[in-house]
Protein backbone atom coordinates (compact mmCIF):
# COMPACT_ATOMS: atom_id res chain seq x y z
CA UNK A 1 0.00 0.00 0.00
CA UNK A 2 2.78 2.39 0.86
CA UNK A 3 4.36 1.78 -2.53
CA UNK A 4 1.04 2.48 -4.25
CA UNK A 5 0.61 5.72 -2.27
CA UNK A 6 4.03 6.89 -3.30
CA UNK A 7 3.29 6.05 -6.92
CA UNK A 8 -0.07 7.86 -6.77
CA UNK A 9 1.50 10.95 -5.19
CA UNK A 10 4.21 10.99 -7.84
CA UNK A 11 1.71 10.85 -10.70
CA UNK A 12 -0.35 13.58 -9.04
CA UNK A 13 2.69 15.84 -8.75
CA UNK A 14 3.57 15.35 -12.41
CA UNK A 15 0.00 16.17 -13.50
CA UNK A 16 -0.06 19.33 -11.39
CA UNK A 17 3.25 20.39 -12.89
CA UNK A 18 1.95 19.89 -16.43
CA UNK A 19 -1.18 21.94 -15.69
CA UNK A 20 0.86 24.83 -14.23
CA UNK A 21 3.29 24.80 -17.17
CA UNK A 22 0.37 24.71 -19.59
CA UNK A 23 -1.14 27.75 -17.90
CA UNK A 24 2.09 29.74 -18.18
CA UNK A 25 2.51 28.70 -21.82
CA UNK A 26 -1.05 29.81 -22.51
CA UNK A 27 -0.40 33.21 -20.92
CA UNK A 28 2.80 33.64 -22.93
CA UNK A 29 0.96 32.84 -26.19
CA UNK A 30 -1.78 35.35 -25.43
CA UNK A 31 0.81 38.05 -24.65
CA UNK A 32 2.67 37.32 -27.88
CA UNK A 33 -0.53 37.43 -29.92
CA UNK A 34 -1.38 40.79 -28.39
CA UNK A 35 2.03 42.20 -29.21
CA UNK A 36 1.85 41.00 -32.81
CA UNK A 37 -1.54 42.66 -33.25
CA UNK A 38 -0.16 45.90 -31.84
CA UNK A 39 2.81 45.70 -34.21
CA UNK A 40 0.52 45.09 -37.19
CA UNK A 41 -1.51 48.14 -36.24
CA UNK A 42 1.58 50.33 -36.03
CA UNK A 43 2.90 48.92 -39.29
CA UNK A 44 -0.13 50.16 -41.19
CA UNK A 45 0.99 53.75 -40.65
CA UNK A 46 3.52 55.75 -42.61
CA UNK A 47 6.99 55.93 -41.03
CA UNK A 48 8.72 57.44 -44.05
CA UNK A 49 7.78 58.23 -47.64
CA UNK A 50 9.60 59.18 -50.82
CA UNK A 51 7.80 61.47 -53.28
CA UNK A 52 9.19 61.70 -56.81
CA UNK A 53 8.21 63.91 -59.75
CA UNK A 54 9.35 62.61 -63.13
CA UNK A 55 9.03 64.15 -66.61
CA UNK A 56 10.31 62.46 -69.78
CA UNK A 57 10.33 64.00 -73.26
CA UNK A 58 10.45 62.41 -76.69
CA UNK A 59 13.81 62.65 -78.44
CA UNK A 60 13.03 65.80 -80.51
CA UNK A 61 10.43 67.40 -78.21
CA UNK A 62 12.73 70.28 -77.22
CA UNK A 63 13.40 71.10 -80.88
CA UNK A 64 9.67 71.68 -81.38
CA UNK A 65 8.31 72.91 -78.01
CA UNK A 66 9.32 74.85 -74.94
CA UNK A 67 8.34 72.69 -71.94
CA UNK A 68 7.67 74.40 -68.59
CA UNK A 69 7.37 72.33 -65.41
CA UNK A 70 5.60 73.79 -62.35
CA UNK A 71 5.60 71.90 -59.05
CA UNK A 72 5.12 72.31 -55.30
CA UNK A 73 7.82 71.29 -52.85
CA UNK A 74 7.61 69.76 -49.37
CA UNK A 75 6.87 73.17 -47.83
CA UNK A 76 4.08 73.89 -50.32
CA UNK A 77 6.13 76.46 -52.25
CA UNK A 78 5.58 76.56 -56.03
CA UNK A 79 8.52 76.45 -58.44
CA UNK A 80 8.74 76.70 -62.23
CA UNK A 81 11.51 75.66 -64.57
CA UNK A 82 12.00 75.25 -68.31
CA UNK A 83 13.33 71.85 -69.33
CA UNK A 84 16.69 71.76 -71.08
CA UNK A 85 17.10 67.96 -71.07
CA UNK A 86 14.76 65.13 -72.01
CA UNK A 87 14.64 63.80 -68.43
CA UNK A 88 13.83 65.70 -65.21
CA UNK A 89 13.41 64.27 -61.71
CA UNK A 90 12.74 65.84 -58.31
CA UNK A 91 12.28 64.01 -55.00
CA UNK A 92 11.77 64.56 -51.27
CA UNK A 93 11.25 62.48 -48.12
CA UNK A 94 8.39 62.71 -45.59
CA UNK A 95 7.87 61.64 -41.97
CA UNK A 96 4.52 61.33 -40.13
CA UNK A 97 5.06 64.81 -38.67
CA UNK A 98 5.08 66.27 -42.22
CA UNK A 99 1.63 64.89 -43.11
CA UNK A 100 -0.76 65.66 -44.57
CA UNK A 101 1.07 67.13 -47.56
CA UNK A 102 -0.20 68.05 -51.00
CA UNK A 103 1.97 67.63 -54.11
CA UNK A 104 1.11 69.18 -57.48
CA UNK A 105 2.92 68.66 -60.79
CA UNK A 106 2.06 70.55 -63.98
CA UNK A 107 3.74 70.28 -67.38
CA UNK A 108 3.00 72.68 -70.23
CA UNK A 109 4.50 72.27 -73.76
CA UNK A 110 4.27 75.39 -75.97
CA UNK A 111 5.08 75.34 -79.68
CA UNK A 112 8.20 77.41 -80.41
CA UNK A 113 7.69 80.66 -82.31
CA UNK A 114 9.08 80.91 -85.85
CA UNK A 115 9.62 77.16 -85.90
CA UNK A 116 12.14 76.27 -88.62
CA UNK A 117 12.44 72.52 -89.14
CA UNK A 118 13.70 70.36 -91.95
CA UNK A 119 10.46 69.71 -93.85
CA UNK A 120 11.39 66.15 -94.80
CA UNK A 121 13.03 65.06 -91.54
CA UNK A 122 11.23 62.92 -88.96
CA UNK A 123 10.69 64.35 -85.46
CA UNK A 124 9.59 62.39 -82.40
CA UNK A 125 7.52 64.54 -80.03
CA UNK A 126 5.52 63.95 -76.84
CA UNK A 127 5.62 64.29 -73.04
CA UNK A 128 5.31 61.80 -70.17
CA UNK A 129 4.86 63.00 -66.58
CA UNK A 130 4.04 61.19 -63.34
CA UNK A 131 4.27 61.24 -59.54
CA UNK A 132 5.80 58.26 -57.72
CA UNK A 133 4.97 57.56 -54.05
CA UNK A 134 6.83 54.94 -51.99
CA UNK A 135 5.83 54.51 -48.34
CA UNK A 136 7.53 52.40 -45.63
CA UNK A 137 6.23 51.42 -42.18
CA UNK A 138 8.12 51.32 -38.85
CA UNK A 139 9.48 47.88 -39.65
CA UNK A 140 11.00 49.20 -42.89
CA UNK A 141 8.55 47.30 -45.06
CA UNK A 142 7.19 48.96 -48.21
CA UNK A 143 3.42 49.30 -47.73
CA UNK A 144 2.71 51.52 -50.74
CA UNK A 145 4.57 51.60 -54.05
CA UNK A 146 2.74 53.65 -56.69
CA UNK A 147 4.78 54.24 -59.82
CA UNK A 148 2.87 56.59 -62.08
CA UNK A 149 0.06 58.28 -60.16
CA UNK A 150 -1.98 60.44 -62.49
CA UNK A 151 0.20 59.23 -65.33
CA UNK A 152 0.04 61.63 -68.27
CA UNK A 153 1.24 60.12 -71.52
CA UNK A 154 0.38 61.73 -74.84
CA UNK A 155 2.49 59.08 -76.50
CA UNK A 156 5.67 59.69 -78.44
CA UNK A 157 4.71 60.29 -82.08
CA UNK A 158 6.66 60.78 -85.29
CA UNK A 159 5.87 63.64 -87.68
CA UNK A 160 7.74 65.34 -90.49
CA UNK A 161 9.02 68.86 -90.04
CA UNK A 162 6.48 70.10 -92.57
CA UNK A 163 3.59 68.56 -90.58
CA UNK A 164 4.78 70.11 -87.31
CA UNK A 165 5.18 73.56 -88.86
CA UNK A 166 1.58 73.29 -90.09
CA UNK A 167 -0.12 71.82 -86.99
CA UNK A 168 -3.62 72.30 -88.35
CA UNK A 169 -3.00 69.97 -91.25
CA UNK A 170 -5.23 66.92 -91.34
CA UNK A 171 -2.42 64.59 -90.24
CA UNK A 172 -1.44 66.48 -87.09
CA UNK A 173 -4.58 68.34 -86.03
CA UNK A 174 -5.99 65.33 -84.16
CA UNK A 175 -2.89 65.24 -81.95
CA UNK A 176 -2.22 68.97 -81.63
CA UNK A 177 -4.37 69.64 -78.55
CA UNK A 178 -2.98 66.61 -76.73
CA UNK A 179 0.62 67.41 -77.59
CA UNK A 180 0.36 70.98 -76.29
CA UNK A 181 -2.15 70.58 -73.42
CA UNK A 182 -1.25 71.21 -69.79
CA UNK A 183 -0.80 68.05 -67.74
CA UNK A 184 -1.72 68.50 -64.05
CA UNK A 185 -1.81 65.92 -61.28
CA UNK A 186 -2.27 66.20 -57.52
CA UNK A 187 -1.40 63.70 -54.79
CA UNK A 188 -2.20 64.25 -51.09
CA UNK A 189 -0.21 62.13 -48.62
CA UNK A 190 -1.66 61.18 -45.20
CA UNK A 191 -0.24 58.93 -42.43
CA UNK A 192 -2.57 56.07 -43.46
CA UNK A 193 -3.49 56.75 -47.12
CA UNK A 194 -2.93 58.75 -50.28
CA UNK A 195 -5.53 60.51 -52.41
CA UNK A 196 -4.94 61.04 -56.13
CA UNK A 197 -7.39 61.90 -58.89
CA UNK A 198 -10.08 61.90 -56.17
CA UNK A 199 -9.31 58.23 -55.50
CA UNK A 200 -8.23 56.96 -52.08
CA UNK A 201 -5.65 54.23 -51.58
CA UNK A 202 -4.96 53.00 -48.03
CA UNK A 203 -1.54 51.60 -47.12
CA UNK A 204 -3.00 48.39 -45.70
mmCIF file of C-alpha atoms in Angstrom:
data_model
loop_
_atom_site.group_PDB
_atom_site.id
_atom_site.type_symbol
_atom_site.label_atom_id
_atom_site.label_comp_id
_atom_site.label_asym_id
_atom_site.label_seq_id
_atom_site.Cartn_x
_atom_site.Cartn_y
_atom_site.Cartn_z
ATOM 1 C CA UNK A 1 0.000 0.000 0.000
ATOM 2 C CA UNK A 2 2.782 2.392 0.863
ATOM 3 C CA UNK A 3 4.357 1.778 -2.527
ATOM 4 C CA UNK A 4 1.040 2.478 -4.246
ATOM 5 C CA UNK A 5 0.607 5.716 -2.271
ATOM 6 C CA UNK A 6 4.034 6.885 -3.305
ATOM 7 C CA UNK A 7 3.293 6.053 -6.920
ATOM 8 C CA UNK A 8 -0.065 7.865 -6.767
ATOM 9 C CA UNK A 9 1.503 10.954 -5.192
ATOM 10 C CA UNK A 10 4.215 10.995 -7.844
ATOM 11 C CA UNK A 11 1.706 10.846 -10.699
ATOM 12 C CA UNK A 12 -0.351 13.584 -9.043
ATOM 13 C CA UNK A 13 2.688 15.843 -8.753
ATOM 14 C CA UNK A 14 3.569 15.354 -12.411
ATOM 15 C CA UNK A 15 0.005 16.165 -13.504
ATOM 16 C CA UNK A 16 -0.055 19.328 -11.392
ATOM 17 C CA UNK A 17 3.249 20.390 -12.892
ATOM 18 C CA UNK A 18 1.948 19.889 -16.433
ATOM 19 C CA UNK A 19 -1.181 21.945 -15.685
ATOM 20 C CA UNK A 20 0.857 24.827 -14.231
ATOM 21 C CA UNK A 21 3.286 24.803 -17.172
ATOM 22 C CA UNK A 22 0.375 24.710 -19.587
ATOM 23 C CA UNK A 23 -1.141 27.751 -17.902
ATOM 24 C CA UNK A 24 2.087 29.740 -18.185
ATOM 25 C CA UNK A 25 2.507 28.704 -21.819
ATOM 26 C CA UNK A 26 -1.055 29.813 -22.509
ATOM 27 C CA UNK A 27 -0.402 33.209 -20.922
ATOM 28 C CA UNK A 28 2.795 33.639 -22.930
ATOM 29 C CA UNK A 29 0.958 32.838 -26.187
ATOM 30 C CA UNK A 30 -1.777 35.355 -25.426
ATOM 31 C CA UNK A 31 0.812 38.049 -24.654
ATOM 32 C CA UNK A 32 2.670 37.325 -27.879
ATOM 33 C CA UNK A 33 -0.529 37.434 -29.918
ATOM 34 C CA UNK A 34 -1.382 40.787 -28.389
ATOM 35 C CA UNK A 35 2.034 42.204 -29.208
ATOM 36 C CA UNK A 36 1.849 41.002 -32.813
ATOM 37 C CA UNK A 37 -1.540 42.657 -33.254
ATOM 38 C CA UNK A 38 -0.160 45.896 -31.844
ATOM 39 C CA UNK A 39 2.814 45.700 -34.212
ATOM 40 C CA UNK A 40 0.522 45.094 -37.188
ATOM 41 C CA UNK A 41 -1.506 48.142 -36.237
ATOM 42 C CA UNK A 42 1.577 50.335 -36.034
ATOM 43 C CA UNK A 43 2.899 48.919 -39.295
ATOM 44 C CA UNK A 44 -0.125 50.163 -41.185
ATOM 45 C CA UNK A 45 0.988 53.750 -40.649
ATOM 46 C CA UNK A 46 3.515 55.749 -42.607
ATOM 47 C CA UNK A 47 6.985 55.927 -41.026
ATOM 48 C CA UNK A 48 8.724 57.436 -44.054
ATOM 49 C CA UNK A 49 7.784 58.235 -47.637
ATOM 50 C CA UNK A 50 9.598 59.176 -50.818
ATOM 51 C CA UNK A 51 7.797 61.470 -53.280
ATOM 52 C CA UNK A 52 9.187 61.701 -56.807
ATOM 53 C CA UNK A 53 8.213 63.908 -59.748
ATOM 54 C CA UNK A 54 9.353 62.614 -63.134
ATOM 55 C CA UNK A 55 9.026 64.148 -66.611
ATOM 56 C CA UNK A 56 10.313 62.463 -69.780
ATOM 57 C CA UNK A 57 10.326 63.996 -73.263
ATOM 58 C CA UNK A 58 10.449 62.409 -76.693
ATOM 59 C CA UNK A 59 13.809 62.651 -78.440
ATOM 60 C CA UNK A 60 13.028 65.798 -80.509
ATOM 61 C CA UNK A 61 10.429 67.399 -78.210
ATOM 62 C CA UNK A 62 12.725 70.283 -77.222
ATOM 63 C CA UNK A 63 13.399 71.099 -80.877
ATOM 64 C CA UNK A 64 9.674 71.681 -81.379
ATOM 65 C CA UNK A 65 8.305 72.909 -78.009
ATOM 66 C CA UNK A 66 9.316 74.853 -74.937
ATOM 67 C CA UNK A 67 8.344 72.691 -71.942
ATOM 68 C CA UNK A 68 7.675 74.396 -68.592
ATOM 69 C CA UNK A 69 7.368 72.327 -65.409
ATOM 70 C CA UNK A 70 5.597 73.790 -62.352
ATOM 71 C CA UNK A 71 5.600 71.902 -59.046
ATOM 72 C CA UNK A 72 5.118 72.313 -55.305
ATOM 73 C CA UNK A 73 7.825 71.290 -52.853
ATOM 74 C CA UNK A 74 7.612 69.755 -49.370
ATOM 75 C CA UNK A 75 6.871 73.168 -47.832
ATOM 76 C CA UNK A 76 4.084 73.892 -50.322
ATOM 77 C CA UNK A 77 6.132 76.463 -52.249
ATOM 78 C CA UNK A 78 5.578 76.556 -56.030
ATOM 79 C CA UNK A 79 8.518 76.445 -58.438
ATOM 80 C CA UNK A 80 8.740 76.704 -62.225
ATOM 81 C CA UNK A 81 11.514 75.664 -64.570
ATOM 82 C CA UNK A 82 11.999 75.248 -68.311
ATOM 83 C CA UNK A 83 13.333 71.850 -69.333
ATOM 84 C CA UNK A 84 16.690 71.757 -71.084
ATOM 85 C CA UNK A 85 17.102 67.958 -71.069
ATOM 86 C CA UNK A 86 14.756 65.131 -72.015
ATOM 87 C CA UNK A 87 14.639 63.798 -68.428
ATOM 88 C CA UNK A 88 13.828 65.700 -65.210
ATOM 89 C CA UNK A 89 13.408 64.267 -61.711
ATOM 90 C CA UNK A 90 12.745 65.839 -58.310
ATOM 91 C CA UNK A 91 12.284 64.010 -54.998
ATOM 92 C CA UNK A 92 11.772 64.555 -51.273
ATOM 93 C CA UNK A 93 11.251 62.477 -48.117
ATOM 94 C CA UNK A 94 8.390 62.711 -45.590
ATOM 95 C CA UNK A 95 7.873 61.636 -41.975
ATOM 96 C CA UNK A 96 4.524 61.330 -40.126
ATOM 97 C CA UNK A 97 5.065 64.808 -38.668
ATOM 98 C CA UNK A 98 5.079 66.265 -42.215
ATOM 99 C CA UNK A 99 1.633 64.893 -43.107
ATOM 100 C CA UNK A 100 -0.755 65.657 -44.574
ATOM 101 C CA UNK A 101 1.069 67.127 -47.562
ATOM 102 C CA UNK A 102 -0.197 68.054 -51.002
ATOM 103 C CA UNK A 103 1.966 67.632 -54.105
ATOM 104 C CA UNK A 104 1.111 69.184 -57.481
ATOM 105 C CA UNK A 105 2.922 68.662 -60.787
ATOM 106 C CA UNK A 106 2.063 70.553 -63.978
ATOM 107 C CA UNK A 107 3.739 70.283 -67.382
ATOM 108 C CA UNK A 108 2.999 72.682 -70.235
ATOM 109 C CA UNK A 109 4.497 72.272 -73.761
ATOM 110 C CA UNK A 110 4.274 75.392 -75.970
ATOM 111 C CA UNK A 111 5.078 75.339 -79.682
ATOM 112 C CA UNK A 112 8.204 77.411 -80.408
ATOM 113 C CA UNK A 113 7.693 80.660 -82.308
ATOM 114 C CA UNK A 114 9.081 80.913 -85.850
ATOM 115 C CA UNK A 115 9.620 77.163 -85.897
ATOM 116 C CA UNK A 116 12.138 76.270 -88.617
ATOM 117 C CA UNK A 117 12.445 72.522 -89.137
ATOM 118 C CA UNK A 118 13.701 70.356 -91.947
ATOM 119 C CA UNK A 119 10.463 69.712 -93.853
ATOM 120 C CA UNK A 120 11.395 66.152 -94.799
ATOM 121 C CA UNK A 121 13.035 65.057 -91.544
ATOM 122 C CA UNK A 122 11.229 62.919 -88.963
ATOM 123 C CA UNK A 123 10.695 64.348 -85.460
ATOM 124 C CA UNK A 124 9.593 62.392 -82.398
ATOM 125 C CA UNK A 125 7.516 64.537 -80.026
ATOM 126 C CA UNK A 126 5.515 63.953 -76.840
ATOM 127 C CA UNK A 127 5.619 64.287 -73.043
ATOM 128 C CA UNK A 128 5.305 61.800 -70.174
ATOM 129 C CA UNK A 129 4.860 63.001 -66.576
ATOM 130 C CA UNK A 130 4.045 61.193 -63.336
ATOM 131 C CA UNK A 131 4.272 61.235 -59.542
ATOM 132 C CA UNK A 132 5.804 58.256 -57.723
ATOM 133 C CA UNK A 133 4.969 57.560 -54.050
ATOM 134 C CA UNK A 134 6.833 54.936 -51.995
ATOM 135 C CA UNK A 135 5.830 54.506 -48.335
ATOM 136 C CA UNK A 136 7.525 52.404 -45.634
ATOM 137 C CA UNK A 137 6.233 51.423 -42.178
ATOM 138 C CA UNK A 138 8.122 51.324 -38.852
ATOM 139 C CA UNK A 139 9.482 47.878 -39.653
ATOM 140 C CA UNK A 140 11.005 49.198 -42.895
ATOM 141 C CA UNK A 141 8.547 47.297 -45.059
ATOM 142 C CA UNK A 142 7.190 48.962 -48.207
ATOM 143 C CA UNK A 143 3.417 49.302 -47.731
ATOM 144 C CA UNK A 144 2.710 51.520 -50.745
ATOM 145 C CA UNK A 145 4.572 51.597 -54.051
ATOM 146 C CA UNK A 146 2.745 53.645 -56.692
ATOM 147 C CA UNK A 147 4.775 54.243 -59.815
ATOM 148 C CA UNK A 148 2.865 56.585 -62.080
ATOM 149 C CA UNK A 149 0.062 58.276 -60.156
ATOM 150 C CA UNK A 150 -1.982 60.436 -62.489
ATOM 151 C CA UNK A 151 0.199 59.231 -65.335
ATOM 152 C CA UNK A 152 0.039 61.627 -68.271
ATOM 153 C CA UNK A 153 1.244 60.117 -71.521
ATOM 154 C CA UNK A 154 0.385 61.728 -74.839
ATOM 155 C CA UNK A 155 2.493 59.082 -76.498
ATOM 156 C CA UNK A 156 5.666 59.685 -78.442
ATOM 157 C CA UNK A 157 4.707 60.290 -82.077
ATOM 158 C CA UNK A 158 6.659 60.782 -85.292
ATOM 159 C CA UNK A 159 5.874 63.640 -87.685
ATOM 160 C CA UNK A 160 7.738 65.343 -90.490
ATOM 161 C CA UNK A 161 9.022 68.855 -90.038
ATOM 162 C CA UNK A 162 6.476 70.097 -92.565
ATOM 163 C CA UNK A 163 3.594 68.557 -90.579
ATOM 164 C CA UNK A 164 4.776 70.109 -87.307
ATOM 165 C CA UNK A 165 5.176 73.564 -88.858
ATOM 166 C CA UNK A 166 1.575 73.293 -90.094
ATOM 167 C CA UNK A 167 -0.116 71.821 -86.993
ATOM 168 C CA UNK A 168 -3.622 72.304 -88.350
ATOM 169 C CA UNK A 169 -2.998 69.971 -91.254
ATOM 170 C CA UNK A 170 -5.234 66.918 -91.337
ATOM 171 C CA UNK A 171 -2.418 64.591 -90.244
ATOM 172 C CA UNK A 172 -1.437 66.477 -87.087
ATOM 173 C CA UNK A 173 -4.578 68.343 -86.029
ATOM 174 C CA UNK A 174 -5.993 65.331 -84.161
ATOM 175 C CA UNK A 175 -2.892 65.240 -81.954
ATOM 176 C CA UNK A 176 -2.220 68.967 -81.630
ATOM 177 C CA UNK A 177 -4.370 69.640 -78.547
ATOM 178 C CA UNK A 178 -2.978 66.605 -76.735
ATOM 179 C CA UNK A 179 0.618 67.408 -77.589
ATOM 180 C CA UNK A 180 0.356 70.976 -76.286
ATOM 181 C CA UNK A 181 -2.150 70.583 -73.419
ATOM 182 C CA UNK A 182 -1.248 71.205 -69.786
ATOM 183 C CA UNK A 183 -0.798 68.050 -67.736
ATOM 184 C CA UNK A 184 -1.719 68.499 -64.052
ATOM 185 C CA UNK A 185 -1.811 65.917 -61.280
ATOM 186 C CA UNK A 186 -2.274 66.198 -57.520
ATOM 187 C CA UNK A 187 -1.402 63.704 -54.786
ATOM 188 C CA UNK A 188 -2.197 64.250 -51.092
ATOM 189 C CA UNK A 189 -0.211 62.133 -48.623
ATOM 190 C CA UNK A 190 -1.655 61.183 -45.202
ATOM 191 C CA UNK A 191 -0.242 58.929 -42.429
ATOM 192 C CA UNK A 192 -2.573 56.074 -43.458
ATOM 193 C CA UNK A 193 -3.491 56.753 -47.121
ATOM 194 C CA UNK A 194 -2.928 58.752 -50.284
ATOM 195 C CA UNK A 195 -5.532 60.509 -52.411
ATOM 196 C CA UNK A 196 -4.942 61.044 -56.128
ATOM 197 C CA UNK A 197 -7.386 61.900 -58.892
ATOM 198 C CA UNK A 198 -10.084 61.904 -56.172
ATOM 199 C CA UNK A 199 -9.310 58.227 -55.498
ATOM 200 C CA UNK A 200 -8.227 56.959 -52.077
ATOM 201 C CA UNK A 201 -5.647 54.232 -51.581
ATOM 202 C CA UNK A 202 -4.958 53.000 -48.025
ATOM 203 C CA UNK A 203 -1.542 51.603 -47.125
ATOM 204 C CA UNK A 204 -3.003 48.394 -45.696
#
